[in-house]
Each structure stands twice: as C-alpha cells, then as structure tokens.
Amino acid sequence: MAVVKLSTAGLTNYAKYSSMLAGNAPFVAGAYDLLETTTLTSSASSVTFSGLGSYSDYAHLQIRMVIRGGSSDNFSYTLNGDTSSIYALHRIRGNGSSVAAYASTSASSAGGYEMPTSGYVSGAFGAIVMDILDFSSTSKNTTVRGLYGHAADGNRVGLVSNLYASTDAITSFTTDGGGGGFGSGCRFSLYGIKGA
Amino acid sequence: MATPTYDLLESVTLATAASSVTFSSIDQSYGDLILQMEAVATSSNTPKVRFNSDSGSNYYSVSMQGLANGNTGSYSSTSDFLTVQLANVKTKPSLFTVQIFDYSATDKHKSALSRCVAVEDDGSLDRVGAVAARWANTSAITSITLDGSNGSWDTGSTFYLYGVAK
C-alpha cells in the first residue's frame, strides 16, 4: 500500500533538527587531495598536467610517479613549457657502491632523476615523489624537491632539489623521458596540499 | 573535483612487546600504501618487511646513508625481506616511512621508497638514509608483516598504515 500521509503521531523516538546536517558533522575537504591521474596504456614520449592555475586554492602540489623509461634512464621535466636555461639542480644519490653529490645550473629542463629502462628486468618500475612548493607564488622562484629510486639492474636511490629561476606561477608540468619516452603502465598522479 | 585521500587504514600501538606486527586484508581500492613506524626494540632488531608472507629471496634494494661520524655509504642487496631501515632498531626510537607504489597492480613488480632515521645506542652511529626497493612479484599486496630479527618490538612502538588514492 502506498504511503499517502506521514505524521509525527505515527512515529516513536524521533528527533527534530533545524539543520539539514541532522546532527552529522559537516563535510570538510581534506588537506591532501587527488587532483588528476594519468596511467599510460601505451608508450608515450611525455605526459603533461596543464591548467594547474585552477588549483590555486592549494599551497603545494605533489606528483607521485611509477615509471619505466624507454631507451633512456634520464627523467626530467619542464614547468610552464619553459625551455630557457633557468633550471638548476642539486642531488645526492646512492648507486649501491657509493654516495655522490651532483649539481648543475643553467639547464633547459629540471632533471637529476633516473628510472629503469625498457632493457631492465621485466615488470620492474621505479618511483618518484616530487613536491612543488608554493607553486602559485608570483614573488618567489619555484623550488621542487624529490625522492626517487629503483632497485632494478642499475640501482639508484636519490634526493633531488630543482630550482626554476622564475617568479611565474606554475600552470603546467611536462615530463620528459630523455628521448626514450615512458612505457605502458606508467602512472602519474597529481595531488594538492592545502596551506593555512 | 578533488578526491580526498591519504586515509588511515590501520594502526597498532604495542601495549606489550611483540615479535611481529601484521597488517592483513589490506583494502585494495587505493593506489599507494604508506607505512610509518616509530619503534623501539627489546634488543637489536632488524625490521624485516614481507609482503603476502613471502619469505623467498625476492626482495631487492639499494640504499644510501649518512652517519653522525661523517661517513656515508651505499649498498645493494637481494634478500628474503624488504629492506626499509639501515640499522638495527635498538632501545632508542627508530623511525621510517616507506611508500609502496601500485600495491594492488597485478602487472608490475612492487616498488617502494623509504626514508629512515636510526638512533643507535652509540651516538656516532646515528644515521639518516633512504632506500629504494622492489618485490619481484606481480601479485597484489594483501598483507604486510613486520618481523624482527632477534628480539621483539617493545612496548610503545607504533605502526601506521595509510592508503593514498590514485
């Protein structure tokens, strides 16, 4: 039988609320949010996250990557499509035998990362976690820090910092697989981290 | 629209000493796992992280570290456990954060990155380091076990497992 009328007289132990939340806590967005993910179903020469300006309500960005290159083990990236020679890097890296520090300036891309190539053991991927700090700032040069590594054939583990010597807000991020691209199965996930 | 993520899946705080801690029946809906541990041991203990109870020699690692005495080192190994810490855990707190990528994938070996700090009883051997590791298995990770080598994880040790959406 259809319900045609409902009155409080027919209910027991009911509560009345003046708010639609009905006693529940309001939803509060997290401080660390997934924004976008790209997973390659075939090889690709590069991957780009564009439109980052729309995420300016976040203070920082994090990019988590599970990667395997083509013919090259070099991983680098550019910001805002800028290939002028204004990138610098510092890196400390272990290769299974020794620890070494490295630095470069006046580069046309931000680099210093390494990944397994297509010639390495099948199924092996490397990982990079990269934080782009204060990416919307227009008063500071942008700095990026990262942790990376892979335990596949050529062992690598390292910490990298990159400088983009520009005060432009970051609106796009483009990876470069060192000319060899990236293999199928690689994943690139972009996260936003709230500020104050 | 943004997807909230980085969720606590499970935590363990030891009320009594234990030789092993296991996270089982791990939710498969996330992209990555983050395991965070701050532990003390009843004696010198090497953290032995294993996935799906696999105790075969299927774990590969490369590490780098800097010691309080000024020395540095980098090592690689093949082992029957995942290396996530560069020194034995002793009576002072030792901590590490290990990130496990694409843990539910069935077409990839499992990659992990660890940042770790070890406080030795001899201060000159305090160290900070990082590890990249690989479990040479394409199975989805459904359980993680943290064994010790000699003693037990002592009272107050904390273990947290988080999921990160992808």
mmCIF file of C-alpha atoms in Angstrom, chain B residues 50-164:
data_model
loop_
_atom_site.group_PDB
_atom_site.id
_atom_site.type_symbol
_atom_site.label_atom_id
_atom_site.label_comp_id
_atom_site.label_asym_id
_atom_site.label_seq_id
_atom_site.Cartn_x
_atom_site.Cartn_y
_atom_site.Cartn_z
ATOM 1 C CA ARG B 50 57.483 -9.012 3.970
ATOM 2 C CA PHE B 51 54.532 -8.972 1.617
ATOM 3 C CA ASN B 52 51.929 -11.731 1.482
ATOM 4 C CA SER B 53 54.128 -13.814 3.843
ATOM 5 C CA ASP B 54 56.667 -14.304 1.048
ATOM 6 C CA SER B 55 59.961 -15.309 2.652
ATOM 7 C CA GLY B 56 61.727 -16.136 -0.613
ATOM 8 C CA SER B 57 64.746 -14.175 -1.815
ATOM 9 C CA ASN B 58 62.575 -11.917 -3.947
ATOM 10 C CA TYR B 59 63.351 -8.537 -2.428
ATOM 11 C CA TYR B 60 65.897 -6.185 -3.994
ATOM 12 C CA SER B 61 67.122 -2.950 -2.503
ATOM 13 C CA VAL B 62 69.578 -0.097 -2.879
ATOM 14 C CA SER B 63 70.258 2.303 -0.028
ATOM 15 C CA MET B 64 72.244 5.370 0.861
ATOM 16 C CA GLN B 65 73.018 6.758 4.265
ATOM 17 C CA GLY B 66 74.927 9.373 6.181
ATOM 18 C CA LEU B 67 76.227 8.694 9.681
ATOM 19 C CA ALA B 68 76.794 11.015 12.588
ATOM 20 C CA ASN B 69 80.504 10.194 12.455
ATOM 21 C CA GLY B 70 80.693 11.719 8.967
ATOM 22 C CA ASN B 71 80.786 8.503 6.956
ATOM 23 C CA THR B 72 78.481 7.794 4.037
ATOM 24 C CA GLY B 73 77.627 4.546 2.319
ATOM 25 C CA SER B 74 75.517 2.969 -0.391
ATOM 26 C CA TYR B 75 74.644 -0.707 -0.576
ATOM 27 C CA SER B 76 72.557 -3.056 -2.679
ATOM 28 C CA SER B 77 71.180 -6.422 -1.693
ATOM 29 C CA THR B 78 68.931 -9.319 -2.581
ATOM 30 C CA SER B 79 67.199 -10.668 0.462
ATOM 31 C CA ASP B 80 64.259 -12.574 1.879
ATOM 32 C CA PHE B 81 62.769 -9.376 3.250
ATOM 33 C CA LEU B 82 62.255 -5.797 2.111
ATOM 34 C CA THR B 83 64.970 -3.507 3.466
ATOM 35 C CA VAL B 84 63.415 -0.330 4.837
ATOM 36 C CA GLN B 85 65.820 0.660 7.579
ATOM 37 C CA LEU B 86 69.599 0.992 7.510
ATOM 38 C CA ALA B 87 70.463 -0.064 11.033
ATOM 39 C CA ASN B 88 69.103 -2.307 13.693
ATOM 40 C CA VAL B 89 66.405 -0.841 15.879
ATOM 41 C CA LYS B 90 67.560 -0.730 19.482
ATOM 42 C CA THR B 91 66.300 0.736 22.716
ATOM 43 C CA LYS B 92 66.083 4.293 21.378
ATOM 44 C CA PRO B 93 63.319 5.204 18.912
ATOM 45 C CA SER B 94 63.958 4.466 15.270
ATOM 46 C CA LEU B 95 61.590 5.554 12.564
ATOM 47 C CA PHE B 96 60.923 5.070 8.915
ATOM 48 C CA THR B 97 58.290 5.927 6.339
ATOM 49 C CA VAL B 98 58.010 3.506 3.443
ATOM 50 C CA GLN B 99 55.880 4.238 0.388
ATOM 51 C CA ILE B 100 54.665 1.242 -1.595
ATOM 52 C CA PHE B 101 53.516 2.057 -5.115
ATOM 53 C CA ASP B 102 50.732 0.457 -7.145
ATOM 54 C CA TYR B 103 50.450 -2.240 -4.479
ATOM 55 C CA SER B 104 47.252 -3.696 -5.934
ATOM 56 C CA ALA B 105 48.544 -3.919 -9.518
ATOM 57 C CA THR B 106 48.977 -7.401 -10.953
ATOM 58 C CA ASP B 107 51.203 -6.425 -13.873
ATOM 59 C CA LYS B 108 54.111 -4.860 -12.001
ATOM 60 C CA HIS B 109 56.775 -5.723 -9.500
ATOM 61 C CA LYS B 110 56.139 -3.633 -6.395
ATOM 62 C CA SER B 111 58.343 -0.599 -5.925
ATOM 63 C CA ALA B 112 58.987 1.044 -2.564
ATOM 64 C CA LEU B 113 60.815 4.108 -1.316
ATOM 65 C CA SER B 114 61.783 4.518 2.328
ATOM 66 C CA ARG B 115 63.120 7.417 4.358
ATOM 67 C CA CYS B 116 64.602 6.346 7.649
ATOM 68 C CA VAL B 117 66.298 7.558 10.776
ATOM 69 C CA ALA B 118 68.083 5.216 13.167
ATOM 70 C CA VAL B 119 69.274 6.232 16.610
ATOM 71 C CA GLU B 120 71.927 3.864 17.850
ATOM 72 C CA ASP B 121 72.939 3.426 21.443
ATOM 73 C CA ASP B 122 76.341 4.693 20.324
ATOM 74 C CA GLY B 123 75.557 8.230 19.092
ATOM 75 C CA SER B 124 78.339 8.222 16.499
ATOM 76 C CA LEU B 125 76.404 5.626 14.503
ATOM 77 C CA ASP B 126 73.141 7.552 14.363
ATOM 78 C CA ARG B 127 72.160 7.731 10.736
ATOM 79 C CA VAL B 128 69.710 9.067 8.200
ATOM 80 C CA GLY B 129 69.092 7.475 4.852
ATOM 81 C CA ALA B 130 66.874 6.397 2.018
ATOM 82 C CA VAL B 131 66.108 3.067 0.383
ATOM 83 C CA ALA B 132 64.644 2.086 -2.983
ATOM 84 C CA ALA B 133 63.331 -1.457 -3.033
ATOM 85 C CA ARG B 134 61.486 -3.886 -5.258
ATOM 86 C CA TRP B 135 59.482 -7.001 -4.565
ATOM 87 C CA ALA B 136 59.910 -9.138 -7.677
ATOM 88 C CA ASN B 137 56.343 -10.343 -7.714
ATOM 89 C CA THR B 138 53.284 -9.172 -9.649
ATOM 90 C CA SER B 139 50.744 -10.294 -7.043
ATOM 91 C CA ALA B 140 48.640 -7.654 -5.332
ATOM 92 C CA ILE B 141 49.831 -6.986 -1.803
ATOM 93 C CA THR B 142 47.178 -8.140 0.635
ATOM 94 C CA SER B 143 49.246 -8.329 3.810
ATOM 95 C CA ILE B 144 52.357 -6.734 5.272
ATOM 96 C CA THR B 145 54.318 -8.292 8.115
ATOM 97 C CA LEU B 146 56.985 -6.580 10.178
ATOM 98 C CA ASP B 147 59.177 -9.147 11.825
ATOM 99 C CA GLY B 148 62.255 -8.507 13.902
ATOM 100 C CA SER B 149 65.467 -10.473 13.661
ATOM 101 C CA ASN B 150 66.397 -11.110 17.270
ATOM 102 C CA GLY B 151 64.274 -9.539 19.977
ATOM 103 C CA SER B 152 60.813 -8.081 19.978
ATOM 104 C CA TRP B 153 59.235 -4.734 19.196
ATOM 105 C CA ASP B 154 58.938 -3.127 22.600
ATOM 106 C CA THR B 155 56.005 -1.555 24.381
ATOM 107 C CA GLY B 156 55.005 1.796 22.911
ATOM 108 C CA SER B 157 56.168 1.043 19.375
ATOM 109 C CA THR B 158 53.739 2.494 16.830
ATOM 110 C CA PHE B 159 52.882 1.263 13.335
ATOM 111 C CA TYR B 160 50.553 3.123 10.966
ATOM 112 C CA LEU B 161 49.295 2.099 7.535
ATOM 113 C CA TYR B 162 47.786 4.707 5.213
ATOM 114 C CA GLY B 163 46.162 4.439 1.792
ATOM 115 C CA VAL B 164 46.665 7.058 -0.919
#
